[in-house]
Short mmCIF file of C-alpha atoms in Angstrom, two decimals:
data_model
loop_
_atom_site.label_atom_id
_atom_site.label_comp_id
_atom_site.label_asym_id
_atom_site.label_seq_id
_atom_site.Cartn_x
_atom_site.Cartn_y
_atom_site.Cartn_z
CA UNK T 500 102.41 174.38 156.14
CA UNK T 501 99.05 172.07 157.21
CA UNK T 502 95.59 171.46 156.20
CA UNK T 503 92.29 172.54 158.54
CA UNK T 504 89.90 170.22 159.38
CA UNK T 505 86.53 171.56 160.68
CA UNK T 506 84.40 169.16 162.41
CA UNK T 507 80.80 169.95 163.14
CA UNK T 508 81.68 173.59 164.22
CA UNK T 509 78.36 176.01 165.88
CA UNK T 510 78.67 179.58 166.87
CA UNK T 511 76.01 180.52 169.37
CA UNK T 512 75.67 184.52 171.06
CA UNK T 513 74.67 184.44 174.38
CA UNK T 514 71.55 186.17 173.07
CA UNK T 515 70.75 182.84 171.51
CA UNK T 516 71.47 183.83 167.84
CA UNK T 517 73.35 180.79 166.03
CA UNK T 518 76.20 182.48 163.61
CA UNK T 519 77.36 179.03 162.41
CA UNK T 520 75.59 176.02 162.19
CA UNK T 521 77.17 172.47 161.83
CA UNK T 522 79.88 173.79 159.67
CA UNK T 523 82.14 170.82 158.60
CA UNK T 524 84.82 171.36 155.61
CA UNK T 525 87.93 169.28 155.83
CA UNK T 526 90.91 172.13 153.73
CA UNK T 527 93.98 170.30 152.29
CA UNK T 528 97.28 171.84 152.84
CA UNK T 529 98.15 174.77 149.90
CA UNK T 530 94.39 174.70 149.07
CA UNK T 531 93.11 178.66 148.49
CA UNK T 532 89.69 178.19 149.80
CA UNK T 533 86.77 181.04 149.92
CA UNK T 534 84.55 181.27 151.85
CA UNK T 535 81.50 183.23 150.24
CA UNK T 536 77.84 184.54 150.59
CA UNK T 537 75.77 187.77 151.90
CA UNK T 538 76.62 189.89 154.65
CA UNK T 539 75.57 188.08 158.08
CA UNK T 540 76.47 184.68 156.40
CA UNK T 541 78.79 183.43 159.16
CA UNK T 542 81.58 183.65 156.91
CA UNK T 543 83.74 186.46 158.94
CA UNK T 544 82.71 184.43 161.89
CA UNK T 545 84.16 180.94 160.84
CA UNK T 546 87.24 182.68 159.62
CA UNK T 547 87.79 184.35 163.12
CA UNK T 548 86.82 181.10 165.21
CA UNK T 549 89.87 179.64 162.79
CA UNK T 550 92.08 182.58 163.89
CA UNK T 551 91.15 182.38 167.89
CA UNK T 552 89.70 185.07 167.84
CA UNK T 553 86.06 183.72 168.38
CA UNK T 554 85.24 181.02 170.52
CA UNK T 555 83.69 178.11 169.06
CA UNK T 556 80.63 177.07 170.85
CA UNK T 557 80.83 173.33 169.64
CA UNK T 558 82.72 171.13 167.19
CA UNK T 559 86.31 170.87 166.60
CA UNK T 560 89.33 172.71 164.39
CA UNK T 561 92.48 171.24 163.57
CA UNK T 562 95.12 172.99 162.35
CA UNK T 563 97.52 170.17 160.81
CA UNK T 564 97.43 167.09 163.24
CA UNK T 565 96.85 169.78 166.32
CA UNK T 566 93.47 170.34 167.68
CA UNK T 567 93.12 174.21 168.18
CA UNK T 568 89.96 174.43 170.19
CA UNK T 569 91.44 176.01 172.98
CA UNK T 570 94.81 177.24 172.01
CA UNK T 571 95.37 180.89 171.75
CA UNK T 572 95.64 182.71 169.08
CA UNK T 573 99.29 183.54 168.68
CA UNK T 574 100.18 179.72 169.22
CA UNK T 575 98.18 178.95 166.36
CA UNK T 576 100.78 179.75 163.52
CA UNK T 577 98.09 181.76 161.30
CA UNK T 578 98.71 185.00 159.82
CA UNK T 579 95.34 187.11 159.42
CA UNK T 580 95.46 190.22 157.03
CA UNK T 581 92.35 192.19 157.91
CA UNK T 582 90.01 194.05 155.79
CA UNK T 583 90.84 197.68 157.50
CA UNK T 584 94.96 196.93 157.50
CA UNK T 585 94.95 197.41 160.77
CA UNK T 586 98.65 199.21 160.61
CA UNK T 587 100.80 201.31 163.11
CA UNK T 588 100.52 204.39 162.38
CA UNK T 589 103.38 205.83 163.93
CA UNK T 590 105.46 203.16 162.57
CA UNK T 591 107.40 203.04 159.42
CA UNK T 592 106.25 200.08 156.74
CA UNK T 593 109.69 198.02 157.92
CA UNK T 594 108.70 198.30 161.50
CA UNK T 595 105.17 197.70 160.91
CA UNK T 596 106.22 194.22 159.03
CA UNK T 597 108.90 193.36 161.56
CA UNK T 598 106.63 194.29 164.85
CA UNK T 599 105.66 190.53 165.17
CA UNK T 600 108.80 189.25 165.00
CA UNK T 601 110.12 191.38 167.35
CA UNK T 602 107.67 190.44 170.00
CA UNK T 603 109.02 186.83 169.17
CA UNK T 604 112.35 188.08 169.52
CA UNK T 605 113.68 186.60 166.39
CA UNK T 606 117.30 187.96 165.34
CA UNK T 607 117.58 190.76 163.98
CA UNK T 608 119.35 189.48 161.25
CA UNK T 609 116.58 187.06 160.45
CA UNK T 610 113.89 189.77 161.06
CA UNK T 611 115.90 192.46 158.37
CA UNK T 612 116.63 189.05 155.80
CA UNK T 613 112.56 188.36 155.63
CA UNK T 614 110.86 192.12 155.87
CA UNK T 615 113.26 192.90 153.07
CA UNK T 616 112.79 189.33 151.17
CA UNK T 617 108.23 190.17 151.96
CA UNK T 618 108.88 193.60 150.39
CA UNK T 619 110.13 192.68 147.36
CA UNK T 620 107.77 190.23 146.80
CA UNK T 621 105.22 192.74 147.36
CA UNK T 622 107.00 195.35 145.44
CA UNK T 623 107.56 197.77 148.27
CA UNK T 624 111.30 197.24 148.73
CA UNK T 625 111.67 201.46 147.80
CA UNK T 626 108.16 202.06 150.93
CA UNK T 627 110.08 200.49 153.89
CA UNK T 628 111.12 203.70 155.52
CA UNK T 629 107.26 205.73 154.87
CA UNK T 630 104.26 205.20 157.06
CA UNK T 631 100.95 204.31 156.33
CA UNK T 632 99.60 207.67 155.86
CA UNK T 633 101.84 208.69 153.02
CA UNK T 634 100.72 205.27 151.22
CA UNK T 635 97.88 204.52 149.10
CA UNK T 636 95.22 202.29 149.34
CA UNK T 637 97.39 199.41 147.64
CA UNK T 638 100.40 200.09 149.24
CA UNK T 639 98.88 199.59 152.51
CA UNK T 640 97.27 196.60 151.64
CA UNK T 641 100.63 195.24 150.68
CA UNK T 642 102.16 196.34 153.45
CA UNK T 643 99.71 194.37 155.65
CA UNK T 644 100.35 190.90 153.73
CA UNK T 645 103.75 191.70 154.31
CA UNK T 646 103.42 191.35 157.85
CA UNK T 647 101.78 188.52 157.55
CA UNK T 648 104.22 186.82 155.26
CA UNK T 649 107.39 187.71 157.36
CA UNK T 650 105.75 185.15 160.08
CA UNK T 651 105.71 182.26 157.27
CA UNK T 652 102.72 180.85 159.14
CA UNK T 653 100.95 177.87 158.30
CA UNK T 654 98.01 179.46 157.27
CA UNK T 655 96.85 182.90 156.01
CA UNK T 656 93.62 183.78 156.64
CA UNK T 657 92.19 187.30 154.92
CA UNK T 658 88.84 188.79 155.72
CA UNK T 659 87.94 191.11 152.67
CA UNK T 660 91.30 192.40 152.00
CA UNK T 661 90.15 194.13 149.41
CA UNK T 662 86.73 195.40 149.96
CA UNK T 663 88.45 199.35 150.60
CA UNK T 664 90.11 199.67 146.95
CA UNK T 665 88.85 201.13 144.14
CA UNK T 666 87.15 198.68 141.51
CA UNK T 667 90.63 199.15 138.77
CA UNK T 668 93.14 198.34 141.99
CA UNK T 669 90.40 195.35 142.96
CA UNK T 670 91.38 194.10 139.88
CA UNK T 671 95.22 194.12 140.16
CA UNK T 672 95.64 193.36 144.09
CA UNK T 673 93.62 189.49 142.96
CA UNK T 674 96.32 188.96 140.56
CA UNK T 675 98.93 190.02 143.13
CA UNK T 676 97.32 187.39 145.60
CA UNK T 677 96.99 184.72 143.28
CA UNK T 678 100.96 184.97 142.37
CA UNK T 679 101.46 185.26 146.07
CA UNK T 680 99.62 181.73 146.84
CA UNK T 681 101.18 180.58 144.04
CA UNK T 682 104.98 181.46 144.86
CA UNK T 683 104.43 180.78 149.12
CA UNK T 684 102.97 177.48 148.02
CA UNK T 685 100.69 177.79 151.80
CA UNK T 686 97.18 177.56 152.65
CA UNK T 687 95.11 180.52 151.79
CA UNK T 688 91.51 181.35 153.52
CA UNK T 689 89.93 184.16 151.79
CA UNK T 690 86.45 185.37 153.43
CA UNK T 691 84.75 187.48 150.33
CA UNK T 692 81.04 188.29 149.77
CA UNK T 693 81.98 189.46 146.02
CA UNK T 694 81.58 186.06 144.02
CA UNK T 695 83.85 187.42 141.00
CA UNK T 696 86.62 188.03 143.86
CA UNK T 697 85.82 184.03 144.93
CA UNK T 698 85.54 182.76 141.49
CA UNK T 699 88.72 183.79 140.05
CA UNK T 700 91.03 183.17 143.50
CA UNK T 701 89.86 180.05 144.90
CA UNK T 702 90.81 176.26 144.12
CA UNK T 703 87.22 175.97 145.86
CA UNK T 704 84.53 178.18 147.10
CA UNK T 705 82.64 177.64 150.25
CA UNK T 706 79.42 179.32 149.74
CA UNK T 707 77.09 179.62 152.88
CA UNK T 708 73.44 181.31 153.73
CA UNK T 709 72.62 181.67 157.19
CA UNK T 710 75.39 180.22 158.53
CA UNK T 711 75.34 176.94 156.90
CA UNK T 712 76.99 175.46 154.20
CA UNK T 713 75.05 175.13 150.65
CA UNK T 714 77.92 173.91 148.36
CA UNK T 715 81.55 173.06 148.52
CA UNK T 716 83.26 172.96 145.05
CA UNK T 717 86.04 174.40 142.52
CA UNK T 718 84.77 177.60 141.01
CA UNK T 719 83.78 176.02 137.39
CA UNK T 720 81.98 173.15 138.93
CA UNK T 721 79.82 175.63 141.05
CA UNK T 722 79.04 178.08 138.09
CA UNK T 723 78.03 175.18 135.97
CA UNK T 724 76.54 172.55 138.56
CA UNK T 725 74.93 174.39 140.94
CA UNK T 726 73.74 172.40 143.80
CA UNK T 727 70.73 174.90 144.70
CA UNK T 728 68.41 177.63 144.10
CA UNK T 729 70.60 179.64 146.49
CA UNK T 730 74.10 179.08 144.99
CA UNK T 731 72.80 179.12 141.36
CA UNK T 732 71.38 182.78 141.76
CA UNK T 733 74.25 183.82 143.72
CA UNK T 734 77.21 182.94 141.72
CA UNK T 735 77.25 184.35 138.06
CA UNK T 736 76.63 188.31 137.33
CA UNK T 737 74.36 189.25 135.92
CA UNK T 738 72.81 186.25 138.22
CA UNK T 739 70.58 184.00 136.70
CA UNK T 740 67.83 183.83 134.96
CA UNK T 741 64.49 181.86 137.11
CA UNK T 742 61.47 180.79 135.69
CA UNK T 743 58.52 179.24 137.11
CA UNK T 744 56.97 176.68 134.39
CA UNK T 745 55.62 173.42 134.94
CA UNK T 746 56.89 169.55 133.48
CA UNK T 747 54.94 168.07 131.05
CA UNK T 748 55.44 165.03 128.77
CA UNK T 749 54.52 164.78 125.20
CA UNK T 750 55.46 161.60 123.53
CA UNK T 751 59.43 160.99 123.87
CA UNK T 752 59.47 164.74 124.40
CA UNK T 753 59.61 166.83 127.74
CA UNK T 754 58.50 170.33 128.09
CA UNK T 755 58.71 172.96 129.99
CA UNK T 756 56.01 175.16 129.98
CA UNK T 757 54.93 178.86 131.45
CA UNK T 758 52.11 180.80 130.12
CA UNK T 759 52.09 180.19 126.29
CA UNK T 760 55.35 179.07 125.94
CA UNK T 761 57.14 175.84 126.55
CA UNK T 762 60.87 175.09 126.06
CA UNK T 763 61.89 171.19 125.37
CA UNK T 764 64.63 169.56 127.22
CA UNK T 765 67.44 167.16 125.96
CA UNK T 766 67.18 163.80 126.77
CA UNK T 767 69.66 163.63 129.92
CA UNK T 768 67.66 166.26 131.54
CA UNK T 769 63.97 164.66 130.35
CA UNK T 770 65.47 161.85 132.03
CA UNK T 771 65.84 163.30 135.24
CA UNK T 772 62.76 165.03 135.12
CA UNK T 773 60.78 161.49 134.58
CA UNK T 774 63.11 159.57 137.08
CA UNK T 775 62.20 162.36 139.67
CA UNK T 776 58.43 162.07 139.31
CA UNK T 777 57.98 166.02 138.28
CA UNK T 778 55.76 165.32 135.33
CA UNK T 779 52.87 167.24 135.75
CA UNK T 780 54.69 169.08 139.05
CA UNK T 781 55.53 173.00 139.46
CA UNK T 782 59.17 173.50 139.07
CA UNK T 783 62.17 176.30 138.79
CA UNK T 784 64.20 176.46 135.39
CA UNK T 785 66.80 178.45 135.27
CA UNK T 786 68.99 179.63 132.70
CA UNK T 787 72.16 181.95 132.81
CA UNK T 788 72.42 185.01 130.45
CA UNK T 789 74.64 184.04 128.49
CA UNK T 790 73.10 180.81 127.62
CA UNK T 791 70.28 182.93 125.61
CA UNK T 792 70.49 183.99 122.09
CA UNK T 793 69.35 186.36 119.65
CA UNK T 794 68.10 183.82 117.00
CA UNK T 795 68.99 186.02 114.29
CA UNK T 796 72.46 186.00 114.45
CA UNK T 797 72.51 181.90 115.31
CA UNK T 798 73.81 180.31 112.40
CA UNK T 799 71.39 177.42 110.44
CA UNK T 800 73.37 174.73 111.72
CA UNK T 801 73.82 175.84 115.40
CA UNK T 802 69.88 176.40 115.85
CA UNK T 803 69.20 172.64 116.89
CA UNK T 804 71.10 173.54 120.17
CA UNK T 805 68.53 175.97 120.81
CA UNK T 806 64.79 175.73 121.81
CA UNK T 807 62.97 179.19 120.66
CA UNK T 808 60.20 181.49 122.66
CA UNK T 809 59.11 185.39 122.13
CA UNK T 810 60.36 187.94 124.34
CA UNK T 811 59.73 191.72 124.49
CA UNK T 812 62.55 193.84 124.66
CA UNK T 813 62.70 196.45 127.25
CA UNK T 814 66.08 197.71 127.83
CA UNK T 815 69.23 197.29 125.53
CA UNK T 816 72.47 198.09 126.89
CA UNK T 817 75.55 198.19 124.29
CA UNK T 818 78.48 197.61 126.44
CA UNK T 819 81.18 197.50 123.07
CA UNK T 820 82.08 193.40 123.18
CA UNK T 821 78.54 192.50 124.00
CA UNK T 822 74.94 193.83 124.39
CA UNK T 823 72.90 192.97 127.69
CA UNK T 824 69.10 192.47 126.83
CA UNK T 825 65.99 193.06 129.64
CA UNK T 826 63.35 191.56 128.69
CA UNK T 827 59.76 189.95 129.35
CA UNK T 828 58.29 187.06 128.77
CA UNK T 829 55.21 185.43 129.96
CA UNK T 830 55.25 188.41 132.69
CA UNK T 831 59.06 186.78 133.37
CA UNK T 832 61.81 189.40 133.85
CA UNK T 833 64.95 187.90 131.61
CA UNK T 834 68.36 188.90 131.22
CA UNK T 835 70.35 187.77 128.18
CA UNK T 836 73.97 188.44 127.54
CA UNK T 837 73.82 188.66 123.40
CA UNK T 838 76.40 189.26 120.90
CA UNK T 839 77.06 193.10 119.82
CA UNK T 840 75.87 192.93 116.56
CA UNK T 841 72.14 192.22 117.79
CA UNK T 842 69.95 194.95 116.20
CA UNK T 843 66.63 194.72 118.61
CA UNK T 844 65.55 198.05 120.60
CA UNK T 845 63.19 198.65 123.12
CA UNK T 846 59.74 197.35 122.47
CA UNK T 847 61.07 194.51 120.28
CA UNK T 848 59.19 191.38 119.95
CA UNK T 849 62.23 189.41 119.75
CA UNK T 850 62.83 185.68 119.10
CA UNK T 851 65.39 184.25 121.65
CA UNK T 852 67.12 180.95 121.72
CA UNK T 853 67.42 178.98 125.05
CA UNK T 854 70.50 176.42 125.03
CA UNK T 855 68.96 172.90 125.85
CA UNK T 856 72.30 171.53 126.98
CA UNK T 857 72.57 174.78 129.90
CA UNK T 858 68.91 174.87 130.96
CA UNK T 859 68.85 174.02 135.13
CA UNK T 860 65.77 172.90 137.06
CA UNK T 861 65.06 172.94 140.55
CA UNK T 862 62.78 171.28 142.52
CA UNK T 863 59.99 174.21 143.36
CA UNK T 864 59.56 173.22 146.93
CA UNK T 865 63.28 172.13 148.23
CA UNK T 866 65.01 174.35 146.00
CA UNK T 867 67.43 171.40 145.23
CA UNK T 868 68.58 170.71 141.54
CA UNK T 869 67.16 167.80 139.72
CA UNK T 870 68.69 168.01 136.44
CA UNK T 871 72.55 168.11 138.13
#
């Protein structure tokens, strides 16, 4: 087992495109780290520089108290389960697990004691003597962290393991990892671009853009605090919600406003807003969904918490435990997740609630937060 240390990592193609820029993240040992963003991030990149598989133009990895910049691949005691499986498929599941060993030449005693000890972890004690072809989708996938287990590397690395399954099995396979980190008790880097994958898997999320770093943080932290324009409207589905309004200052009160409507801040955020010098200045608020409410089903002493505007209701969509609302206001395209028993229909003038204490605001120009 053993932590990563990245140190100032760059990935340049001899065609002079930079993959990875700077990329510095020091991983403690049994963390389950993700590494997240958009296709052409640099996230299957970083991952495969970890593996050996990509040379690093610059920087340094460790792998526990070893620097790895120029050791090969199978010295590096990593285990990669790839997004395609990548099985034999003339082999049966057992030989497919135990190949690696084999080329090793580990006992075969100790080769039969952890295929068999993988598979019933993975619950595919009754597959060993099938190949791939007669398994599903699952099974395979199974099979292929099975052959990564039976090395008992230091670290597993996984490049959208499940990005080929069906949305149910999606579902079921991140419950079967997360038990799996949790009984191997190893380090876990998971390379993802779905953020519902990263937020309910990692201990912390790496999200990148362009093959830097924005944010580094646990999954709560980074839904709630977002560092960034960027990381704010990529984590959270349906994303969120991004206004364009300006700061103004009435008495003790600020505001912000956006055509004819303004929404007051609480004091923590006012703050901020007045420390920063952004009275008077363009800025982004943002607000998530959820954090929007049909004011006539907020109860008379819950209304305080909310700051009111008018919104026209284009689209409802009754989805049983809750009811999405599209909506404009002030020529502003808003989302609001709402509780079921909201009555408005399309073409509603509709009075909606924003939640002072959830309302972000970025910095127009830098994109940075200022009320975080």
């Amino acid at each position: 087992m053993a932590g990563l240390n990245l140190k100032n990592v760059y990935k340049k193609y001899p065609n002079g495109f930079v993959a990875v820029k700077d990329f510095s993240l020091e991983i403690e040992d049994q963390e389950f780290i993700i590494f997240v963003g958009p296709s052409g991030c640099g996230k299957s990149t970083t991952l495969r520089m970890i593996a050996g598989l990509e040379e690093i133009t610059s920087g340094e990895i460790w792998i526990g108290d070893k620097l790895c910049n120029d050791v090969a691949p199978k010295d590096r005691d990593i285990a990669m389960v790839f997004q395609n499986y990548a099985l034999y498929p003339h082999m049966t599941v057992y030989d497919n697990m135990a190949f690696g060993l084999k080329l090793r030449k580990t006992p075969k005693a100790e080769i039969d004691k952890r295929v068999r000890e993988a598979a019933r972890i993975l619950d595919i004690d009754e597959n060993l003597d099938r190949k791939p072809k007669a398994l599903s989708g699952g099974q395979r996938q199974r099979v292929a962290m099975g052959r990564a287990i039976v090395r008992e590397p230091k670290v597993f690395l996984m490049d959208e393991p499940l990005s080929n399954l069906d949305a149910k099995l999606r579902v079921q396979m991140r419950t079967e990892i997360s038990k799996l980190h949790q009984r191997l008790q190893t380090t876990f880097i998971y390379v993802t671009h779905d953020q519902t994958e990263a937020l309910t898997l990692g201990t912390r999320i790496v999200v990148m853009k362009d093959g830097i770093i924005k944010q580094v943080d646990a999954p709560g932290k980074l839904y709630a605090e977002p560092d960034n324009l960027f990381v704010a409207s990529f984590i959270g589905s349906p994303q969120m919600n991004f206004i364009e309004a300006k700061a103004d200052k009435r008495g003790d009160d600020v505001f912000l406003t956006f055509g004819n409507s303004e929404v007051i801040l609480e004091k923590a955020k006012a703050d901020k807003i007045i420390e920063g010098g952004y009275i008077g200045k363009d800025v982004i608020m943002g607000i998530r969904p959820e954090d929007i409410a049909d004011m006539n089903t907020v109860l008379d002493v819950e209304k305080d918490k909310y700051t009111p505007i008018i919104a026209n209701v284009e689209v409802t969509e009754m989805l049983g435990s809750e009811t999405f609302l599209y909506m404009v206001c002030e020529g502003n395209n808003i989302t609001a997740r709402v509780d079921p028993t909201c009555e408005a229909r399309e073409g509603d003038d509709l009075k909606i609630g924003i939640e002072k204490s959830k309302i972000h605001v970025f910095d127009a120009e830098t994109e940075l937060t200022i009320t975080n």
